[in-house]
Short mmCIF file of C-alpha atoms in Angstrom, two decimals:
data_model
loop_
_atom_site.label_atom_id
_atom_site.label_comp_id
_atom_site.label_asym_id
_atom_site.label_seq_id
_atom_site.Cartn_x
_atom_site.Cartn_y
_atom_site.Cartn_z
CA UNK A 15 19.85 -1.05 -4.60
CA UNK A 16 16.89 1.81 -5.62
CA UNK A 17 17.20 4.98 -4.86
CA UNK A 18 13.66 6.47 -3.90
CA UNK A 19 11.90 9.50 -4.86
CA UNK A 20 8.08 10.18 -4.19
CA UNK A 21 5.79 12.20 -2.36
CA UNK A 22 3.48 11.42 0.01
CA UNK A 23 -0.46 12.05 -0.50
CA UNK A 24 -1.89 12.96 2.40
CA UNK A 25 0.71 14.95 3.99
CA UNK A 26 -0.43 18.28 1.93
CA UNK A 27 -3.24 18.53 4.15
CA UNK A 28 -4.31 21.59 2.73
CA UNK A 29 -5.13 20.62 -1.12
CA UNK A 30 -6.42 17.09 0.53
CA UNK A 31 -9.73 18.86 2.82
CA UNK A 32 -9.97 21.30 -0.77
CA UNK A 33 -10.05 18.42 -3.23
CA UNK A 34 -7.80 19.59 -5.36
CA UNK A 35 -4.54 17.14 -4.55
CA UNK A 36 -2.56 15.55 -7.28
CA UNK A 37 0.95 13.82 -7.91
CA UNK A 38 2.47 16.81 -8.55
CA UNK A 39 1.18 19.03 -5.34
CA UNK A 40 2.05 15.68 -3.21
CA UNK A 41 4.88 16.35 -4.72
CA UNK A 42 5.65 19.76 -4.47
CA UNK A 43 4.66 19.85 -0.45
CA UNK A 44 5.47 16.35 0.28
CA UNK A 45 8.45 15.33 -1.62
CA UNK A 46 10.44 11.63 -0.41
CA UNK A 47 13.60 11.15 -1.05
CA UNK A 48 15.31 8.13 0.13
CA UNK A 49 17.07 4.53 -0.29
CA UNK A 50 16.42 0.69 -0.82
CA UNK A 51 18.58 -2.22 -0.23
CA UNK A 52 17.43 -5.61 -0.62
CA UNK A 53 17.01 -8.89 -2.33
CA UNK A 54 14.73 -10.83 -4.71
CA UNK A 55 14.18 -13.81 -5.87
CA UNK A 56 11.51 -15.69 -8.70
CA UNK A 57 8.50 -15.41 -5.94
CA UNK A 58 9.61 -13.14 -3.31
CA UNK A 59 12.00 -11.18 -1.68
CA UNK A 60 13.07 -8.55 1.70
CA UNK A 61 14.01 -5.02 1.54
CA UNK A 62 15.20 -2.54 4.04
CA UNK A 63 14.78 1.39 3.45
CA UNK A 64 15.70 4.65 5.36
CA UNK A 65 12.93 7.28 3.18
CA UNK A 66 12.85 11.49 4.65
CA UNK A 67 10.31 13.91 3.91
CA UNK A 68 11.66 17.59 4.55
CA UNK A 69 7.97 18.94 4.81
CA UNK A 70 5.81 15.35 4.89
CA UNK A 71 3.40 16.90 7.00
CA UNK A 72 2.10 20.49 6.08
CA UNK A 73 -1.26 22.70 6.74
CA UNK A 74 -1.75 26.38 6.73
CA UNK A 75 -5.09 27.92 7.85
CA UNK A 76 -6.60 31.12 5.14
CA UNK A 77 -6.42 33.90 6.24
CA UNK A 78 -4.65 32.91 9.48
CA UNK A 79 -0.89 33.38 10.57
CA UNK A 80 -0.93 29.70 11.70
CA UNK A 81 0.36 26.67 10.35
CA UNK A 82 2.00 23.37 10.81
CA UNK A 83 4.86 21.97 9.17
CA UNK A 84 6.95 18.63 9.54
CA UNK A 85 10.07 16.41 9.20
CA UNK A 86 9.16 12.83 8.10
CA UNK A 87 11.82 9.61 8.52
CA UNK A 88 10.60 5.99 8.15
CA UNK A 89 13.50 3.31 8.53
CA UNK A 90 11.55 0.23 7.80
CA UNK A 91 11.96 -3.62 6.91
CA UNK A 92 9.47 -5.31 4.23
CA UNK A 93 9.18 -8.59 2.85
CA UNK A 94 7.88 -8.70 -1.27
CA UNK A 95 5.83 -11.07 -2.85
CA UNK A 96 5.95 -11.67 -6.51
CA UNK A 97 3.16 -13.49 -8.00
CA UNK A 98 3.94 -13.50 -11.63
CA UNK A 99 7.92 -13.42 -12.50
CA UNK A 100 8.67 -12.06 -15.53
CA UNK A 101 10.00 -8.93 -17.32
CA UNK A 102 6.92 -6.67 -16.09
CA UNK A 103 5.97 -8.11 -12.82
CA UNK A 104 3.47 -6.83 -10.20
CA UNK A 105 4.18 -7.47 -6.28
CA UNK A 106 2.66 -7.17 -3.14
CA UNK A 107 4.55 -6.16 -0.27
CA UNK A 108 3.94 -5.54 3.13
CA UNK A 109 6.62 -4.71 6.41
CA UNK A 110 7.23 -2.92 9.95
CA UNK A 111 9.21 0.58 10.33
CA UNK A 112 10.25 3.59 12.51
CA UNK A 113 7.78 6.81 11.97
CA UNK A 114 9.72 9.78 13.19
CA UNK A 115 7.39 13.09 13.08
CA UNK A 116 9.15 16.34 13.52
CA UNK A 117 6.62 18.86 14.21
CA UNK A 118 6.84 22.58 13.60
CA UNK A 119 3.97 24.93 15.02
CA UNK A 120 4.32 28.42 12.88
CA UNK A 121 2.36 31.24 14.44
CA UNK A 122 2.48 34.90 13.18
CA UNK A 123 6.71 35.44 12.39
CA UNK A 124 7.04 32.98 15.76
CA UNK A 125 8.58 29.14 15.30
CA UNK A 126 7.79 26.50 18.12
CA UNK A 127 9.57 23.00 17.55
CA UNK A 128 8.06 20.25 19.35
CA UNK A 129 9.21 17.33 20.60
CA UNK A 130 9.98 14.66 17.60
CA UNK A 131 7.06 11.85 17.75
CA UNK A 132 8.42 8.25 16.74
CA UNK A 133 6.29 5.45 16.14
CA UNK A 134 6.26 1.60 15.28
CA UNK A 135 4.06 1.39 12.18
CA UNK A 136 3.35 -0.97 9.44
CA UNK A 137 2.75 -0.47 5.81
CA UNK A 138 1.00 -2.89 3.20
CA UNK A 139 0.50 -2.23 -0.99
CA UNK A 140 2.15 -3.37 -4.09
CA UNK A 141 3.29 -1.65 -7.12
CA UNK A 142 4.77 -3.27 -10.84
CA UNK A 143 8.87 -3.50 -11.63
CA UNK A 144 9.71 -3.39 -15.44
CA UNK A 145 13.05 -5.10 -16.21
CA UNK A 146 15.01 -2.72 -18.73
CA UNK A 147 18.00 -3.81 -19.13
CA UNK A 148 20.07 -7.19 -17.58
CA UNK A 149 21.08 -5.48 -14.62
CA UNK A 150 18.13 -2.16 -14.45
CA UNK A 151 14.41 -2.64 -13.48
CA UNK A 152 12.37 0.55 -13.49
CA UNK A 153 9.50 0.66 -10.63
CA UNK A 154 6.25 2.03 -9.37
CA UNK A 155 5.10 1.42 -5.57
CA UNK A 156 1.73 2.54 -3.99
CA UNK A 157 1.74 1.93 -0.40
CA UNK A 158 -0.15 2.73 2.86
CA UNK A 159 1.20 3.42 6.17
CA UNK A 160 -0.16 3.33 9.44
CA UNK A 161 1.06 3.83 13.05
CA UNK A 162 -1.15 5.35 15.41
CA UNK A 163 -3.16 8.40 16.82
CA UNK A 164 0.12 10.75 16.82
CA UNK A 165 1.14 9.59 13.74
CA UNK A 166 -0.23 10.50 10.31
CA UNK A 167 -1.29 7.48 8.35
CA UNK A 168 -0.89 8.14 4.82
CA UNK A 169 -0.54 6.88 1.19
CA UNK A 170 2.80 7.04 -0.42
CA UNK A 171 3.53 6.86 -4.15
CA UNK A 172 7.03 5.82 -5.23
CA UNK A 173 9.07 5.37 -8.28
CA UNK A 174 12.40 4.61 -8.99
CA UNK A 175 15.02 2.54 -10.58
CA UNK A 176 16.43 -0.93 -9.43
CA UNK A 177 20.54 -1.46 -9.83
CA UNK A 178 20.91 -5.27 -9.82
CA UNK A 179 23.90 -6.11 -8.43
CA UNK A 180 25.59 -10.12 -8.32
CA UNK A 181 26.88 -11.59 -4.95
CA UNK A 182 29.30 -14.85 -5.39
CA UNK A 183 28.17 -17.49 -3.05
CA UNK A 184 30.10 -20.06 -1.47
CA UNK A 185 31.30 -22.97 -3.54
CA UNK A 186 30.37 -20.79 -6.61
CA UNK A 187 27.65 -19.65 -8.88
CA UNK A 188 26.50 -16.55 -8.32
CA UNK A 189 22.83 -14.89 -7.12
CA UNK A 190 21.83 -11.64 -8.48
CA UNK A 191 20.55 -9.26 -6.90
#
């Protein structure tokens, strides 16, 4: 079980077509929050997420009273690959999801919601888990998602922290996970 925090570079449009975006403004007008369920093993593994982004997608014109802003949800399914087990091991990962895109259109002091846009998309990257305790692992993911046209494709940048939990199987032992 992880729980996810993040934010998502490329949907701060604004300091992306300046030059000027960082972690911390993908951050600040990006910001994931979410959760991760799944299982690994020595060489590989599945996980299943449900991530939201209150304002994933966001651009303001200067000097304009116009401007975009967006609700982000991605319920996804991914399956890991772990090339070298061990206390600090990289992965590769790659997996299918919902894209749901709720679109704001701000004008002058006016508000016009849009119809939600939802999306089958896919998503491919890796990242590095650090084992810190028996049952903790600490984690880093970079990831890229795409989907279509409508939909935003984007880099994501995650980190978080891994609860291993142990399932008893049947006729005994035990498998962590």
């Amino acid at each position: 079980v992880t729980g996810v925090i993040g934010g998502m570079l490329g949907g701060d449009l604004n300091n992306l077509i300046l030059g000027t975006s960082t972690i911390e403004t993908a951050y600040e007008n990006g910001p994931l929050y979410g959760a991760r369920v799944g299982w690994v093993g020595k060489f590989g593994g599945a996980e299943g997420s449900f991530v939201h982004s209150p304002s994933g997608v966001k651009i303001s014109l200067p000097n304009r009273p116009i401007g975009v802003d967006g609700k982000v949800y991605y319920l996804e399914v991914n399956a890991l690959l772990v090339p070298i087990p061990g206390p600090i091991s990289p992965f590769f990962r790659a997996g299918l999801g919902l894209h749901s895109y709720d679109l704001d259109l701000n004008i002058s002091t006016v508000t016009v919601s849009g119809e939600g846009v939802k999306k089958l998309g896919y998503n491919f990257g890796g990242g590095v888990k650090y084992r810190v305790s028996d049952k903790l692992l600490a984690r880093a993911d970079l990831r890229r998602f795409q989907a279509n046209d409508l939909a935003p494709d984007h880099w994501r940048l995650y980190g978080g922290l891994t609860f291993e939990l142990a399932i008893q199987q049947l006729g005994g032992g035990s498998v962590t996970q």
